[in-house]
Amino acid sequence: GPMYFNGIYHEFYQYNLNGPIFGDIVWGHSVSTDLVNWIGLEPALVRDTPSDIDGCWTGSVTILPGGKPIIIYTGGDIDQHQAQNIAFPKNRSDPYLREWIKAPNNPVLRPDEPGMNSIEFRDPTTGWIGPDGLWRMAVGGELNGYSAALLYKSEDFLNWTKVDHPLYSHNGSNMWECPDFFAVLPGNNAGLDLSAAIPQGAKHALKMS
């Protein structure tokens, strides 16, 4: 979850406080003003609720209207079932955004639809606004035995509805991880902010592991 907010670069990353081994994953958090020199902070998210007790896994950060950052991330429960959770900064006036508060209605998204695998449902993308003004987000998953970038929509980024068809799916594997969806404008070297209106002529790219 990289983010640039109020003049500060933030990098969030999977981190094990107990050493360079798999497991006990939290969200590490470092900040920088120049992308070269970094300050390590306390973890932004730790595994302390039923929906993320097995780990705070991959997710993303989206800037909502009014300059409100929001984290959406995959958590695992005690049975390793995966779901999507949300967190907000406790104090937006803190330039480093050191503390984050988890939403009381977590998890906001579960793999409850027919054909979905509850242990293969993770890695929500940064949100983007569709032509209808609704937020969109993709989540990597397994759908009816195929790999899929599952598509969801929301009015407020808190309550999500699954769209009938995935953003993309393929029968070459049974799971896609870490999908990313972004827009580019041919002939323009600058990046495009998916939280804002996308200009005419832009093309969209989907990548996944």
CSV table of C-alpha atoms in Angstrom, one decimal:
chain,number,residue,atom,x,y,z
A,1,GLY,CA,0.0,0.0,0.0
A,2,PRO,CA,2.2,2.9,-1.2
A,3,MET,CA,0.6,6.4,-0.7
A,4,TYR,CA,1.6,10.0,-1.1
A,5,PHE,CA,-0.4,12.2,1.4
A,6,ASN,CA,0.1,15.8,2.5
A,7,GLY,CA,3.8,15.9,1.3
A,8,ILE,CA,4.7,12.5,2.9
A,9,TYR,CA,5.4,9.2,1.1
A,10,HIS,CA,4.0,6.2,3.0
A,11,GLU,CA,5.0,2.6,2.4
A,12,PHE,CA,3.0,-0.1,4.0
A,13,TYR,CA,4.2,-3.7,3.7
A,14,GLN,CA,3.8,-7.2,5.1
A,15,TYR,CA,6.1,-7.6,8.1
A,16,ASN,CA,6.8,-10.2,10.7
A,17,LEU,CA,7.9,-8.6,14.0
A,18,ASN,CA,9.5,-11.9,15.0
A,19,GLY,CA,12.0,-12.2,12.2
A,20,PRO,CA,12.5,-12.7,8.4
A,21,ILE,CA,10.3,-15.8,8.2
A,22,PHE,CA,6.7,-16.5,7.1
A,23,GLY,CA,3.9,-16.0,9.5
A,24,ASP,CA,2.6,-13.5,12.2
A,25,ILE,CA,2.1,-10.9,9.5
A,26,VAL,CA,1.3,-7.3,10.4
A,27,TRP,CA,1.4,-4.1,8.3
A,28,GLY,CA,4.8,-2.4,8.6
A,29,HIS,CA,4.8,1.3,8.0
A,30,SER,CA,7.6,3.6,6.9
A,31,VAL,CA,7.6,7.3,5.8
A,32,SER,CA,9.8,9.5,3.7
A,33,THR,CA,9.9,13.0,2.2
A,34,ASP,CA,12.3,12.0,-0.7
A,35,LEU,CA,11.8,8.3,-1.4
A,36,VAL,CA,15.5,7.8,-0.3
A,37,ASN,CA,15.6,8.3,3.4
A,38,TRP,CA,13.0,6.5,5.4
A,39,ILE,CA,11.7,6.5,9.0
A,40,GLY,CA,10.4,3.2,10.3
A,41,LEU,CA,7.3,3.6,12.5
A,42,GLU,CA,5.2,1.2,14.6
A,43,PRO,CA,3.1,-1.2,12.6
A,44,ALA,CA,-0.1,0.4,11.2
A,45,LEU,CA,-2.1,-2.8,11.5
A,46,VAL,CA,-1.7,-5.8,13.8
A,47,ARG,CA,-3.6,-9.0,14.0
A,48,ASP,CA,-5.9,-8.4,16.9
A,49,THR,CA,-9.5,-9.0,15.8
A,50,PRO,CA,-11.3,-12.2,14.9
A,51,SER,CA,-11.3,-11.4,11.1
A,52,ASP,CA,-7.5,-10.8,11.0
A,53,ILE,CA,-6.1,-13.0,13.8
A,54,ASP,CA,-4.3,-15.2,11.2
A,55,GLY,CA,-2.6,-12.1,9.7
A,56,CYS,CA,-3.0,-8.7,8.1
A,57,TRP,CA,-2.2,-9.6,4.5
A,58,THR,CA,-2.0,-7.7,1.3
A,59,GLY,CA,-4.2,-4.7,0.6
A,60,SER,CA,-4.2,-1.2,-0.7
A,61,VAL,CA,-4.8,2.5,0.2
A,62,THR,CA,-7.3,4.7,-1.5
A,63,ILE,CA,-7.8,8.4,-1.0
A,64,LEU,CA,-11.5,9.2,-0.6
A,65,PRO,CA,-13.1,12.6,-1.4
A,66,GLY,CA,-12.1,15.2,1.1
A,67,GLY,CA,-8.6,13.8,1.4
A,68,LYS,CA,-9.5,10.8,3.6
A,69,PRO,CA,-7.1,7.9,3.3
A,70,ILE,CA,-8.6,4.4,3.8
A,71,ILE,CA,-6.9,1.0,4.0
A,72,ILE,CA,-8.6,-2.1,2.8
A,73,TYR,CA,-6.7,-5.3,3.5
A,74,THR,CA,-7.1,-9.1,3.6
A,75,GLY,CA,-7.4,-10.7,7.0
A,76,GLY,CA,-7.5,-14.4,7.9
A,77,ASP,CA,-9.6,-15.8,10.8
A,78,ILE,CA,-8.6,-18.7,13.1
A,79,ASP,CA,-9.7,-21.2,10.4
A,80,GLN,CA,-7.7,-19.3,7.7
A,81,HIS,CA,-10.9,-18.1,6.0
A,82,GLN,CA,-10.1,-14.8,4.2
A,83,ALA,CA,-12.1,-11.6,4.2
A,84,GLN,CA,-11.6,-7.9,3.5
A,85,ASN,CA,-11.2,-5.4,6.3
A,86,ILE,CA,-11.0,-1.6,6.5
A,87,ALA,CA,-9.1,0.9,8.6
A,88,PHE,CA,-8.9,4.7,8.9
A,89,PRO,CA,-6.3,7.0,10.3
A,90,LYS,CA,-7.0,7.9,13.9
A,91,ASN,CA,-5.7,11.5,13.5
A,92,ARG,CA,-5.4,12.9,10.0
A,93,SER,CA,-3.5,16.0,11.4
A,94,ASP,CA,-0.6,13.7,12.3
A,95,PRO,CA,1.7,14.0,9.2
A,96,TYR,CA,3.0,10.5,9.7
A,97,LEU,CA,-0.5,8.9,10.2
A,98,ARG,CA,1.0,6.7,12.9
A,99,GLU,CA,-2.3,5.2,14.3
A,100,TRP,CA,-5.1,3.5,12.4
A,101,ILE,CA,-8.5,2.4,13.6
A,102,LYS,CA,-10.3,-0.6,12.2
A,103,ALA,CA,-13.9,-0.3,11.1
A,104,PRO,CA,-16.4,-1.6,13.6
A,105,ASN,CA,-18.3,-3.5,10.9
A,106,ASN,CA,-15.2,-5.5,9.8
A,107,PRO,CA,-15.0,-7.7,7.8
A,108,VAL,CA,-16.7,-5.6,5.1
A,109,LEU,CA,-16.5,-8.3,2.5
A,110,ARG,CA,-16.7,-12.1,2.7
A,111,PRO,CA,-16.5,-14.8,0.0
A,112,ASP,CA,-20.1,-15.9,0.6
A,113,GLU,CA,-21.2,-16.1,-3.1
A,114,PRO,CA,-21.7,-19.6,-4.7
A,115,GLY,CA,-18.6,-21.0,-6.4
A,116,MET,CA,-16.1,-19.0,-4.2
A,117,ASN,CA,-13.3,-20.5,-2.2
A,118,SER,CA,-13.1,-19.0,1.3
A,119,ILE,CA,-9.4,-19.6,1.6
A,120,GLU,CA,-8.6,-18.1,-1.8
A,121,PHE,CA,-10.0,-14.6,-1.6
A,122,ARG,CA,-7.4,-11.8,-1.0
A,123,ASP,CA,-5.4,-8.8,-2.1
A,124,PRO,CA,-8.0,-6.0,-2.8
A,125,THR,CA,-6.9,-3.3,-5.3
A,126,THR,CA,-6.9,0.4,-4.9
A,127,GLY,CA,-10.4,1.6,-5.5
A,128,TRP,CA,-11.5,3.6,-8.6
A,129,ILE,CA,-14.6,5.5,-9.6
A,130,GLY,CA,-16.7,4.2,-12.4
A,131,PRO,CA,-18.7,6.3,-14.9
A,132,ASP,CA,-21.8,5.8,-12.7
A,133,GLY,CA,-20.0,7.5,-9.8
A,134,LEU,CA,-19.7,4.2,-7.8
A,135,TRP,CA,-16.5,2.9,-6.4
A,136,ARG,CA,-15.1,-0.2,-7.9
A,137,MET,CA,-12.5,-2.6,-6.5
A,138,ALA,CA,-11.1,-6.0,-7.6
A,139,VAL,CA,-10.1,-8.9,-5.3
A,140,GLY,CA,-8.1,-11.9,-6.3
A,141,GLY,CA,-10.0,-15.2,-5.9
A,142,GLU,CA,-11.0,-18.6,-7.1
A,143,LEU,CA,-14.4,-18.8,-8.8
A,144,ASN,CA,-15.8,-22.1,-9.8
A,145,GLY,CA,-12.2,-23.5,-9.9
A,146,TYR,CA,-10.9,-20.7,-12.1
A,147,SER,CA,-8.7,-17.8,-11.3
A,148,ALA,CA,-10.5,-14.5,-11.2
A,149,ALA,CA,-10.2,-10.8,-10.5
A,150,LEU,CA,-13.5,-10.5,-8.7
A,151,LEU,CA,-15.3,-7.1,-9.2
A,152,TYR,CA,-17.1,-5.2,-6.4
A,153,LYS,CA,-18.9,-1.9,-6.3
A,154,SER,CA,-19.9,0.5,-3.5
A,155,GLU,CA,-21.4,4.0,-2.9
A,156,ASP,CA,-19.4,4.7,0.3
A,157,PHE,CA,-16.4,2.3,0.3
A,158,LEU,CA,-17.8,0.6,3.4
A,159,ASN,CA,-20.6,-1.5,2.0
A,160,TRP,CA,-19.8,-3.6,-1.1
A,161,THR,CA,-21.8,-5.6,-3.6
A,162,LYS,CA,-20.3,-8.2,-5.9
A,163,VAL,CA,-20.8,-7.5,-9.6
A,164,ASP,CA,-22.3,-10.5,-11.5
A,165,HIS,CA,-19.2,-10.9,-13.8
A,166,PRO,CA,-15.6,-10.8,-12.7
A,167,LEU,CA,-13.3,-8.1,-14.1
A,168,TYR,CA,-11.4,-10.9,-15.8
A,169,SER,CA,-11.0,-14.7,-15.3
A,170,HIS,CA,-9.1,-17.5,-16.8
A,171,ASN,CA,-9.1,-21.3,-16.6
A,172,GLY,CA,-5.3,-21.5,-16.8
A,173,SER,CA,-5.0,-21.6,-13.0
A,174,ASN,CA,-7.2,-21.7,-10.0
A,175,MET,CA,-6.1,-18.5,-8.1
A,176,TRP,CA,-4.8,-15.1,-8.9
A,177,GLU,CA,-2.9,-13.1,-6.2
A,178,CYS,CA,-2.2,-9.4,-5.9
A,179,PRO,CA,-4.2,-8.0,-8.8
A,180,ASP,CA,-3.6,-4.4,-9.7
A,181,PHE,CA,-5.8,-2.3,-12.0
A,182,PHE,CA,-4.6,1.1,-13.2
A,183,ALA,CA,-5.1,3.7,-16.0
A,184,VAL,CA,-2.5,5.1,-18.3
A,185,LEU,CA,-2.9,7.9,-20.9
A,186,PRO,CA,-1.0,7.3,-24.1
A,187,GLY,CA,1.6,10.0,-24.8
A,188,ASN,CA,1.5,11.2,-21.1
A,189,ASN,CA,4.4,10.2,-18.8
A,190,ALA,CA,2.5,11.2,-15.7
A,191,GLY,CA,0.5,8.7,-13.6
A,192,LEU,CA,-3.3,8.9,-13.3
A,193,ASP,CA,-5.2,9.0,-10.0
A,194,LEU,CA,-8.0,6.4,-10.1
A,195,SER,CA,-9.7,8.3,-7.2
A,196,ALA,CA,-10.4,11.1,-9.6
A,197,ALA,CA,-12.2,11.3,-13.0
A,198,ILE,CA,-10.2,9.4,-15.7
A,199,PRO,CA,-9.7,11.5,-18.9
A,200,GLN,CA,-10.9,10.5,-22.3
A,201,GLY,CA,-8.5,8.3,-24.3
A,202,ALA,CA,-7.1,6.6,-21.2
A,203,LYS,CA,-6.4,2.9,-21.3
A,204,HIS,CA,-6.7,0.5,-18.4
A,205,ALA,CA,-4.3,-2.3,-17.5
A,206,LEU,CA,-4.9,-5.3,-15.2
A,207,LYS,CA,-1.9,-7.3,-13.8
A,208,MET,CA,-1.8,-10.2,-11.4
A,209,SER,CA,0.5,-12.8,-9.9
